[in-house]
XYZ file of C-alpha atoms in Angstrom:
564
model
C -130.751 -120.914 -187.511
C -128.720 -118.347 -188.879
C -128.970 -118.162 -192.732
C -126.697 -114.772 -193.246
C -124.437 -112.976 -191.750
C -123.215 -109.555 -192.583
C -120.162 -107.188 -190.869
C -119.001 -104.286 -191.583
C -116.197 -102.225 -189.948
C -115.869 -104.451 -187.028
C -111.943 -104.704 -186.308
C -110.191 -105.769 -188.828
C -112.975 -107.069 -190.842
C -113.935 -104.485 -193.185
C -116.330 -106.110 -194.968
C -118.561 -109.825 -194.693
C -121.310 -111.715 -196.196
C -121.957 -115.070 -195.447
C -124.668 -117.313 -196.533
C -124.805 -120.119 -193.598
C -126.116 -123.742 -194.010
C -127.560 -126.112 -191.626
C -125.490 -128.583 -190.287
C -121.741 -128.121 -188.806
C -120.161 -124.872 -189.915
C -116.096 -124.623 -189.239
C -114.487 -121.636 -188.972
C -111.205 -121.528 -189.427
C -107.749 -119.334 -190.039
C -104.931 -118.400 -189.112
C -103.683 -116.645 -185.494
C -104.398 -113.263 -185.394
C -106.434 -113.263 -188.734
C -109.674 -112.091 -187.221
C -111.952 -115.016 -185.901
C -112.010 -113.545 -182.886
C -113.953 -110.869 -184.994
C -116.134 -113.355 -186.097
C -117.634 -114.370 -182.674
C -117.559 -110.823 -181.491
C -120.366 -110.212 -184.542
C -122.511 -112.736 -183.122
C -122.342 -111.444 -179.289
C -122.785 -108.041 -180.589
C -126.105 -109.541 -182.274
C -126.951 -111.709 -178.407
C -126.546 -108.273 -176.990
C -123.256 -108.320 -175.840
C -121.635 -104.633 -174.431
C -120.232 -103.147 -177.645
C -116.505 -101.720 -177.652
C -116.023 -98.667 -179.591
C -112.330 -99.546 -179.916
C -113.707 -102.746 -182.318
C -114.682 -100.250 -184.814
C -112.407 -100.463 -187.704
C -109.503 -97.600 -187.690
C -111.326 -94.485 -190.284
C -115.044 -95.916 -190.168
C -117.577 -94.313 -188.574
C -119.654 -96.839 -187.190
C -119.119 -101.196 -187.562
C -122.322 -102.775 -188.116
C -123.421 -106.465 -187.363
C -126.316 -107.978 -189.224
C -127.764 -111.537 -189.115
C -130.840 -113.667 -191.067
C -132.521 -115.730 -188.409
C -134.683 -118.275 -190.055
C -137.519 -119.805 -187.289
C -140.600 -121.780 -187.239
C -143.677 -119.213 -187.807
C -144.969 -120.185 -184.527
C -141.507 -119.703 -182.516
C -141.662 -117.432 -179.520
C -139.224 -115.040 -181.322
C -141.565 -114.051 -183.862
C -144.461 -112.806 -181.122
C -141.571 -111.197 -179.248
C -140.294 -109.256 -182.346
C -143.752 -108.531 -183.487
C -144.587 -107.096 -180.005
C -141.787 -104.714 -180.157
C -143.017 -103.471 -183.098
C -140.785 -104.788 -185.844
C -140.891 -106.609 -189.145
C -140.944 -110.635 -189.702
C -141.532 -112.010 -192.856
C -143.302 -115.388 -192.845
C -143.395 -117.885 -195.603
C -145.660 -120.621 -194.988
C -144.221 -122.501 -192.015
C -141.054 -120.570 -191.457
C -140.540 -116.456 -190.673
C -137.236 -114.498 -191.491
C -135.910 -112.321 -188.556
C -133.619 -109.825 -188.480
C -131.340 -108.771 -185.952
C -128.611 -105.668 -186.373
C -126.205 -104.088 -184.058
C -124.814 -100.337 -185.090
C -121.583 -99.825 -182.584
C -120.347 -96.216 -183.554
C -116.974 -95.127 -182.693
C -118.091 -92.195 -180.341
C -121.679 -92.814 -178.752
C -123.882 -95.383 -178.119
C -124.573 -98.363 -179.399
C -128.063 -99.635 -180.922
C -130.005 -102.366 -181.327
C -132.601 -103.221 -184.050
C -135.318 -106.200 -184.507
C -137.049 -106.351 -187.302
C -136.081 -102.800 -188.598
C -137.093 -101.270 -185.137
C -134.725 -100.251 -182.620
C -135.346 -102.376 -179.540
C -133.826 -102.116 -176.037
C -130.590 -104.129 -176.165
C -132.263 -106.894 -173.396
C -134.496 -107.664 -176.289
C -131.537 -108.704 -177.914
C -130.574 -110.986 -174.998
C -134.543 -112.652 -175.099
C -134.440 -113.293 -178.806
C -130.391 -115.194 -178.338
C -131.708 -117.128 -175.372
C -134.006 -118.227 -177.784
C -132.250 -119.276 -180.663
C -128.597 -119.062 -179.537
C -126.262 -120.990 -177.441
C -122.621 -120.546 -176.978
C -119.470 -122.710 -175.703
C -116.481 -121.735 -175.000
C -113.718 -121.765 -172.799
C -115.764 -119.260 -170.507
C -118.318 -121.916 -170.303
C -115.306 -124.259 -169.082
C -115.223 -122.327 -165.840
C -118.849 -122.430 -165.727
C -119.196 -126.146 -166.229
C -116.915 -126.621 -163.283
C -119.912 -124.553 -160.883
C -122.181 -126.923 -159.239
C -124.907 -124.240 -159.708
C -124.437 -124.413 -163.995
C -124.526 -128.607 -163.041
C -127.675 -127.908 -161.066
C -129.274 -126.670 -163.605
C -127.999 -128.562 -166.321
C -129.379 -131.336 -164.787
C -132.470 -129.793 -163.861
C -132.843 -128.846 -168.156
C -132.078 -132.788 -169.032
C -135.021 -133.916 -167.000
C -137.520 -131.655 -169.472
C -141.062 -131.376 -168.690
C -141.474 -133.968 -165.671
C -138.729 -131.702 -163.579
C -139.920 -128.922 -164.860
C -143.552 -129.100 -163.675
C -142.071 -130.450 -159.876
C -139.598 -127.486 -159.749
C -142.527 -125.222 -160.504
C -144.784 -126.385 -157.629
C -141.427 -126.506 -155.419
C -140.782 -122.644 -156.224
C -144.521 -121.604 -155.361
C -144.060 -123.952 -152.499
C -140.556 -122.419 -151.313
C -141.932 -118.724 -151.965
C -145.101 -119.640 -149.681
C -142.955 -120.864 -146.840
C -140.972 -117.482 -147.504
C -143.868 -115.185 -146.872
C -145.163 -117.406 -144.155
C -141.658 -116.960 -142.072
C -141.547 -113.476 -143.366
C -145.303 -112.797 -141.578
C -143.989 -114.544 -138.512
C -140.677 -112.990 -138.109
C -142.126 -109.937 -138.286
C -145.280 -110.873 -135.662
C -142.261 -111.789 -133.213
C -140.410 -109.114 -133.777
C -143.511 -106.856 -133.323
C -144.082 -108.671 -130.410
C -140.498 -107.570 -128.703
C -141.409 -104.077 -129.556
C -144.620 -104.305 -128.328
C -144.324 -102.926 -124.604
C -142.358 -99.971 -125.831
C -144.885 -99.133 -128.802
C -147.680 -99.831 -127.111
C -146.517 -97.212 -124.106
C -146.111 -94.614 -127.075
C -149.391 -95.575 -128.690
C -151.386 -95.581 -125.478
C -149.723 -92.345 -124.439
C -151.019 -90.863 -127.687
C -154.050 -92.428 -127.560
C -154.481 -90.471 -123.496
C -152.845 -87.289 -124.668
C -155.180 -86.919 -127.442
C -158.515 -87.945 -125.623
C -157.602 -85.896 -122.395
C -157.625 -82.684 -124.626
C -160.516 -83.886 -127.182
C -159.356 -81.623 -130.273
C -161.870 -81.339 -132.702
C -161.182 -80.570 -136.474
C -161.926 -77.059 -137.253
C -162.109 -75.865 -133.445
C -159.184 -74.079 -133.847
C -160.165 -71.741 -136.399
C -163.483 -71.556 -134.546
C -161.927 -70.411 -131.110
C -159.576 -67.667 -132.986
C -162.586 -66.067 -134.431
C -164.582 -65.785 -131.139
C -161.643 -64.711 -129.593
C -161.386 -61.770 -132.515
C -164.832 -60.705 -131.278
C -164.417 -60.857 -127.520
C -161.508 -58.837 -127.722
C -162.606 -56.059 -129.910
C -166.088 -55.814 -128.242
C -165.599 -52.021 -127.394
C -165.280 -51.006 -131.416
C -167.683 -53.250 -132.243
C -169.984 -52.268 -129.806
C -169.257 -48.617 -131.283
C -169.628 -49.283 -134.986
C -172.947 -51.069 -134.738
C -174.513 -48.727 -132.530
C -173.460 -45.678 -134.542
C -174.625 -47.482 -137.449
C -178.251 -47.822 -135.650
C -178.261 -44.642 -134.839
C -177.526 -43.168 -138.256
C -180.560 -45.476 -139.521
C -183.036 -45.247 -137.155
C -182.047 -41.327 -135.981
C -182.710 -40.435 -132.269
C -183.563 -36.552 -132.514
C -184.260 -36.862 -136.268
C -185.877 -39.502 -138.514
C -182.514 -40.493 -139.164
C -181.295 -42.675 -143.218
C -184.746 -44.414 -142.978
C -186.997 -41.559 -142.160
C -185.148 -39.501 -145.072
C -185.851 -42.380 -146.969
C -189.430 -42.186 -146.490
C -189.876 -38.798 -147.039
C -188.181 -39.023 -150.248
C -190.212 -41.752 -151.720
C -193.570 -39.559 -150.436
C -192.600 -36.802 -152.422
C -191.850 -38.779 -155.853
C -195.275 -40.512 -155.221
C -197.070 -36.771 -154.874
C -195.517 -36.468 -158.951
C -195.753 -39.881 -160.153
C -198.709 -39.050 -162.390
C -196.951 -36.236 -164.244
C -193.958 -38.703 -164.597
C -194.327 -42.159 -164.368
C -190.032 -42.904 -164.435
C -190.538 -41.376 -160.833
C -193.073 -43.693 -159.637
C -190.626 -46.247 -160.469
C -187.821 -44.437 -158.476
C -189.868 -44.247 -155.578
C -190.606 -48.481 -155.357
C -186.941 -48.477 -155.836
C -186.569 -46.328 -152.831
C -189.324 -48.655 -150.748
C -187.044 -51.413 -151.260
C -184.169 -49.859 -150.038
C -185.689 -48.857 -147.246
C -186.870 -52.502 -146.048
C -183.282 -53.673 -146.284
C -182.223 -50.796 -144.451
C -184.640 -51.604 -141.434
C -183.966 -55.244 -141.628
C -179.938 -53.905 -141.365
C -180.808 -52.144 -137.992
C -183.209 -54.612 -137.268
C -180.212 -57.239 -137.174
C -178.144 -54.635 -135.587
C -180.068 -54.171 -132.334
C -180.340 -58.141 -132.242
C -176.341 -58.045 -132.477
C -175.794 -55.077 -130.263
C -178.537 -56.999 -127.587
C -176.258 -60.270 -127.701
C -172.740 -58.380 -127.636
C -171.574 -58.686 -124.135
C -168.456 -58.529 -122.750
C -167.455 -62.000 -121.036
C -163.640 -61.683 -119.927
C -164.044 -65.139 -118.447
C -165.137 -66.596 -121.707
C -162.328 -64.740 -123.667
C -159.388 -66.326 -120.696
C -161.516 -70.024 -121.024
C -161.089 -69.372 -125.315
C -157.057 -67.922 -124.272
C -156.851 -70.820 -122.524
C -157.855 -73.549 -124.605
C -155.883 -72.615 -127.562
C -152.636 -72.609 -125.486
C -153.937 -76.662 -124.586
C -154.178 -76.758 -128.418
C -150.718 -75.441 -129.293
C -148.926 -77.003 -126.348
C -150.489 -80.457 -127.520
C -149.732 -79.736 -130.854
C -145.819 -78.808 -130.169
C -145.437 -81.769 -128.131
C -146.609 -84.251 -130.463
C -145.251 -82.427 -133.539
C -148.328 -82.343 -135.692
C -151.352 -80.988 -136.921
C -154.808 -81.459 -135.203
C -155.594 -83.170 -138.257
C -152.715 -85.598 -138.142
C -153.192 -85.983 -134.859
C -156.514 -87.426 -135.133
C -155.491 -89.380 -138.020
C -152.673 -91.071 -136.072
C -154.969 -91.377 -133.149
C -157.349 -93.550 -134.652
C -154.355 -95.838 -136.662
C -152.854 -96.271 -133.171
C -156.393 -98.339 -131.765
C -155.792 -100.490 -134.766
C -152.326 -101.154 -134.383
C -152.843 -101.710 -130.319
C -155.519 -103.907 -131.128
C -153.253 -105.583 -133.134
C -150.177 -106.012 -131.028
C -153.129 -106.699 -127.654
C -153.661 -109.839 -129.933
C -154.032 -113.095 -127.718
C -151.295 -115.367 -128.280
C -153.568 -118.109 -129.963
C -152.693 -115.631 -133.123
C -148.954 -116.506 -132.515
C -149.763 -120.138 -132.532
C -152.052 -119.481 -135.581
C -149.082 -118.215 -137.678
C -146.537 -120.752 -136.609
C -148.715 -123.174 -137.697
C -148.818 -121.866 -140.858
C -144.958 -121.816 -141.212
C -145.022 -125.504 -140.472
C -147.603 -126.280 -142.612
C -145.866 -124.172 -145.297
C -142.051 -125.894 -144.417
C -143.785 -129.660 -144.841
C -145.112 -128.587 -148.214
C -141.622 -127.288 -149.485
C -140.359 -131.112 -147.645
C -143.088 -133.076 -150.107
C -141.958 -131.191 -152.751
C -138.590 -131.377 -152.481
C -138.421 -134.659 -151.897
C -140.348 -135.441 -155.263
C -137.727 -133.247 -156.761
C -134.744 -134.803 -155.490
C -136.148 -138.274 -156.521
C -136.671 -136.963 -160.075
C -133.267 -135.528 -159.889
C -131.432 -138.766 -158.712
C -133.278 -140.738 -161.855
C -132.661 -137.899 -164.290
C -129.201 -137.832 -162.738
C -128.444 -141.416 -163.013
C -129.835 -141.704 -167.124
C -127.895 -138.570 -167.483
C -124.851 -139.873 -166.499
C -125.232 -143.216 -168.820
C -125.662 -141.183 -172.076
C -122.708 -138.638 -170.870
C -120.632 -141.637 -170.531
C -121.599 -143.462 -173.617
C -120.626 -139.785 -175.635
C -117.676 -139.494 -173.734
C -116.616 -142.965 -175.216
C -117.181 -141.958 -178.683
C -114.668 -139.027 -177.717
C -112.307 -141.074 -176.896
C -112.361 -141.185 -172.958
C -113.098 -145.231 -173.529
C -112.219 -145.857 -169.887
C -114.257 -142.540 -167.827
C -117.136 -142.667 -166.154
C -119.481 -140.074 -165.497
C -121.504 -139.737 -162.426
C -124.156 -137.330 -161.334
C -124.244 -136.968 -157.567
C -127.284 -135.839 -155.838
C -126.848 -134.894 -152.123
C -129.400 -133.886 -149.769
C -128.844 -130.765 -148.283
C -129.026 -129.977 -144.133
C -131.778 -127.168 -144.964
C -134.255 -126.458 -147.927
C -132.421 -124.228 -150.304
C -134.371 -121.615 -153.087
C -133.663 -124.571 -155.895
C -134.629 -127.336 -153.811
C -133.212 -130.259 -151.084
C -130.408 -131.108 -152.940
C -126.152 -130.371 -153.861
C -125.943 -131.519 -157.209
C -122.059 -132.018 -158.495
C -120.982 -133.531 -161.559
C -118.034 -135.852 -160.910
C -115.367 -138.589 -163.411
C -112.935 -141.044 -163.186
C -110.842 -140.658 -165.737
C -109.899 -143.832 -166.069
C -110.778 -147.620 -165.017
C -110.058 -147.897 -160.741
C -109.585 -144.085 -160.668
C -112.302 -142.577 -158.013
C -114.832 -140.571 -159.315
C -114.262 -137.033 -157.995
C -115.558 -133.472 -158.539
C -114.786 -131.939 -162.019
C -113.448 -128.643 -160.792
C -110.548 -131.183 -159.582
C -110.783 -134.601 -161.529
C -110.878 -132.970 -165.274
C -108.324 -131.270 -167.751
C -109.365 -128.780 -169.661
C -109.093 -130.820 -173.015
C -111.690 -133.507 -171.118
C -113.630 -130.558 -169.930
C -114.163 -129.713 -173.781
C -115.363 -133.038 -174.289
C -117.843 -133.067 -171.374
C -119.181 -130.383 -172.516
C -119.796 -131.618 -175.758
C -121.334 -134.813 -174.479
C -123.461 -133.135 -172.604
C -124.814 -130.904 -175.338
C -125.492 -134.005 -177.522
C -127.097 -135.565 -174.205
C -129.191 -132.128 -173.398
C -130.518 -131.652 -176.552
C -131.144 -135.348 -178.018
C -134.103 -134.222 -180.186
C -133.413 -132.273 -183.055
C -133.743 -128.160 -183.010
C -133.551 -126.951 -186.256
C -134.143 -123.368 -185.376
C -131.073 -123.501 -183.058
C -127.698 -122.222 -183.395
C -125.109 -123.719 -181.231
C -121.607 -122.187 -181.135
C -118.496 -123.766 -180.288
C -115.128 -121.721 -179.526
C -112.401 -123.670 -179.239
C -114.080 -126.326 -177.858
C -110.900 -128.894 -179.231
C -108.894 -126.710 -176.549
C -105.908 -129.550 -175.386
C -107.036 -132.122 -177.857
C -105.487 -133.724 -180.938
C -105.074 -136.533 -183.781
C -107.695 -139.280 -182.979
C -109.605 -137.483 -180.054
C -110.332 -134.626 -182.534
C -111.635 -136.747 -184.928
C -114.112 -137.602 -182.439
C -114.829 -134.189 -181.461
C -115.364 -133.356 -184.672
C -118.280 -136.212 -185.662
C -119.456 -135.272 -182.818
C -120.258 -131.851 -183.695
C -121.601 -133.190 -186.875
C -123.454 -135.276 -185.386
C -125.154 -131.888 -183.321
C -125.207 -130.599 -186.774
C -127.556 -133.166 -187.848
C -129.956 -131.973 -185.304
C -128.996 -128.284 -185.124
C -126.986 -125.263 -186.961
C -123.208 -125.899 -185.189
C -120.414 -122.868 -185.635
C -117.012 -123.768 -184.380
C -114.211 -122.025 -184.387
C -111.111 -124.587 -184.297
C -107.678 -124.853 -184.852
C -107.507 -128.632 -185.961
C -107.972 -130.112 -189.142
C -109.344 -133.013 -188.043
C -112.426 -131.320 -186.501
C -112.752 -128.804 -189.314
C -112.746 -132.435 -192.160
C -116.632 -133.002 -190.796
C -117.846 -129.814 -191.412
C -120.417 -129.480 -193.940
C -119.291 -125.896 -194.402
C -116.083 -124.324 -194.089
C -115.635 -120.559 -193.348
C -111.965 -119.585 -193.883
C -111.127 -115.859 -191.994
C -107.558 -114.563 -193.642
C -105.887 -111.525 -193.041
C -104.972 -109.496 -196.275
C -102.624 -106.362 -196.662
C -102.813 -103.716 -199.080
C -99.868 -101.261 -198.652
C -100.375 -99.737 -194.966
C -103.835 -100.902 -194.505
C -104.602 -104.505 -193.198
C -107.922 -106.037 -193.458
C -109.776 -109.431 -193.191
C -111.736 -111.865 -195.624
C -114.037 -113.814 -194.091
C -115.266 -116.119 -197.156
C -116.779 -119.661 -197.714
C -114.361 -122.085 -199.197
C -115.083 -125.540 -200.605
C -113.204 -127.980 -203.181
C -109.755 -127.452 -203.612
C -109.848 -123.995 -201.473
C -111.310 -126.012 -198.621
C -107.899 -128.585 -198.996
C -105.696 -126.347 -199.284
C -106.857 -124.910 -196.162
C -106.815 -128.051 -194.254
C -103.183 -128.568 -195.325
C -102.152 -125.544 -194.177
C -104.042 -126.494 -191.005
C -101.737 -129.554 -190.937
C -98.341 -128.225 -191.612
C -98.338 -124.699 -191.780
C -98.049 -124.859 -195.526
C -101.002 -124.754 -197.934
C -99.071 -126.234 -200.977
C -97.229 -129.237 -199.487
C -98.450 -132.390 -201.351
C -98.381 -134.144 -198.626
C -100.425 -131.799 -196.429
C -103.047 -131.620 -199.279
C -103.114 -135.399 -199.748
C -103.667 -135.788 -195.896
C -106.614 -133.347 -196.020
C -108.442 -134.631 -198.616
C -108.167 -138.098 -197.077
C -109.968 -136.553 -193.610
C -112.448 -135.065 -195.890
C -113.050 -138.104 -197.177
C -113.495 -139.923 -193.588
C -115.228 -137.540 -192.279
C -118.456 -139.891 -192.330
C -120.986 -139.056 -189.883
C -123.088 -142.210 -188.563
């Protein structure tokens, strides 16, 4: 429940603090005083989109802040918690709260638990804790797919389990039809693709590319057609090694370490020059060594170098028509024998996955038909306790049906067409909603069905009414409002009305008055009670807050007001 509220800045409110109770909270006051104000707080605070224009004229920012008071163990706390914010808990119950800054240039923020959240957190924790009626939800009522699941909500944890099963079931047959849709439709592709893939799969082999060759076949080709210089360079390097005439680098070499060695004793440093000089010399005769080997195996072979020409032209033409690498090419090459293995599949495979759809389509049919008979009995003790509550709201004579069709084809929420219909009155027919109800009876449904929906009490809940007495007056609003009492017994209730005789049950009464001070106009929103609390109600009544008889009248529906 809500156990303060704070505004400031938002529209014409400049300024709030309320301390909420449990039970039925009316809020009243007059036309254009600001309770529209009011209720735009609390969607700020459900993560409604914020308006910069509802920042008050000269502030800089409105802010919206709200006490939530929960069990310890209610989701909201773990959901806070995880988001990183703050929740004080004293023993059984935890203090939450939940702050909206709207500034009048920028963006808006949210905050849980002193830590700014994403403003869909905002939305989780209200879905929670929050739920709101108004003439909106009129419109809504009248969809059968807000009756769907209304009905679906009244038939708790039974329904709830079925409906689960019946969603795995329905997203099985999904991906089953899904798999064989797209076998068929692989299937009419198939003789084109598999053309395209078996050409590949012949272009490719008939060439046999191998990874690297490429690179391999430019090199030799390098060689072959610089043989002449090559032929040139390594000999001449021979030569100047081995000499021809002359002893040539290695018989220098030679001579030079002989004559070191002849001094060596007078200085050994030279002895050591002279090994040095050995060494060099065996790497220079195993570099002409290696050279004659080259120079012995370095032929010319013009019909080699056109075969290597040749071949790399295969490679490039291959290459350009198939647009890819040699890599990719493989690559694709071996994906296309899976995927023509796949699409050469025998037909049994076919069979194999229509079977499956079937088997998938009779589960979603056992399923469904569990739901729809848990739906019709649901439906049928829903519409007893809607028409008992519409009674006691003074429809004496309607009826209330729930009507559960079956559908011609399975549907993501089940079999069935679920429609909420009423007669009105005793040999009317029963018809749809959207065309048998007013909007004043369409208040009262609504009501009925949140008493019916939410039979066991929900203390942490906060259930807001907006002119839910819409089209209604002198004894029906009485019953509307003990009726909201009543769901204040159970749960916090907020209402915003216009009518005295809904606003006499409330166990507190928020007044929301517009007050002017020279140019400036601004709004009180404060809690009234005793003689405040009359006065209001007779000016509720006549327009006039001091008219004895007004004031007499009020405290009298005060005094009524007795909830059963």
């Amino acid at each position: 429940m809500i156990e303060e509220l704070r505004i400031s800045n938002l529209g014409v409110i400049e300024s709030a603090h309320l301390n909420l109770t449990t039970g039925m909270t009316a809020i009243t006051g007059e036309t254009g005083a600001g309770k529209t104000m009011a209720l735009t707080s609390l969607s700020l605070l459900m993560g409604a989109k914020a308006d910069a224009h509802r920042v008050r004229q000269g502030a800089d920012k409105a802010t919206v802040e709200a006490t939530f008071v929960v069990r310890a163990d209610s989701p909201v706390v773990e959901i806070v918690e995880n988001a990183g914010g703050r929740v004080d808990i004293d023993g059984g119950h935890a203090a939450v709260i939940v702050a909206r800054h709207v500034p009048a240039q920028g963006r808006s923020r949210a905050f849980a638990g002193g830590q700014s959240v994403p403003m869909a957190l905002l939305e989780e924790i209200a879905a929670h804790l929050v739920t709101v009626h108004g003439q909106s939800d009129q419109l809504k009522l009248r969809s059968e797919t807000q009756q769907r699941r209304a009905l679906d909500s009244f038939g708790g944890a039974q329904l709830a389990k079925v409906r689960t099963e019946y969603d795995a079931a329905w997203a099985a047959l999904g991906q089953a039809e899904e798999t064989l849709a797209q076998f068929r439709a692989d299937m009419r592709r198939a003789a084109t693709e598999i053309l395209a893939l078996e050409t590949l799969v012949k272009r490719v082999d008939a060439v046999e590319p191998r990874l690297g060759e490429e690179e391999e076949l430019k090199a030799r080709a390098l060689v072959l057609e610089n043989i002449e210089d090559l032929r040139s360079a390594m000999s001449g390097a021979a030569l100047a090694l081995s000499g021809g005439d002359d002893d040539g680098a290695l018989g220098a070499i030679d001579t030079a370490a002989d004559l070191l060695d002849q001094v060596a004793d007078a200085d050994g440093e030279l002895g050591v020059l002279s090994e040095q000089l050995r060494d060099v010399a065996l790497l220079a005769s195993d570099v002409a060594n290696t050279l004659g080997l080259k120079l012995s195996q370095l032929n010319a072979d013009p019909e080699e170098l056109d075969s290597i020409h040749a071949r790399r032209a295969q490679l490039r033409s291959l290459q350009r028509d198939l647009g890819m690498s040699i890599a990719d090419m493989l690559t694709e090459r071996e994906a296309a024998d899976g995927k023509l293995s796949r699409l050469n599949a025998p037909a049994d495979h076919l069979q194999q996955l229509e079977e499956e759809a079937e088997r998938a389509r009779q589960r979603v049919m056992e399923v469904g038909n569990q739901l729809s008979s848990i739906r019709n009995q649901m439906g049928d003790k829903l519409a007893r306790q809607v028409t008992e509550e519409l009674h006691d709201l003074s429809m004496k004579d309607a009826t209330f049906a729930v009507v559960v069709n079956r559908r011609d084809e399975p549907a993501r929420h089940g079999l069935d067409a679920v429609s909420f219909h009423l007669a009105s009155h005793r040999g009317a027919p029963a018809l749809p909603l959207t065309s048998a109800a007013s909007g004043g009876e369409i208040s009262r449904i609504m009501l009925a069905l949140e008493t019916a929906l939410n039979a066991n009490p929900r203390p942490d809940h906060t259930f807001i009414f907006d002119e839910v007495d819409a089209g209604i007056g002198g004894k029906t609003a009485l019953c509307v409002g003990q009726r909201l009492a009543k769901v204040g017994k159970k749960s916090q209730v907020l209402t915003v009305t216009h009518l005295a005789q809904v606003a006499a049950y409330a166990s507190q009464h928020v007044v929301v008055a517009k007050k002017s001070e020279g140019a400036t106009t601004s709004t009180d929103v404060v809690s009234v009670a005793g003689e405040d609390r009359i006065a209001e109600l007779a000016r509720m009544l006549s327009g006039h807050a001091e008219s004895e008889a007004a004031r007499t009248h009020a405290a009298e529906l005060i005094r009524a007001a007795v909830v059963p």
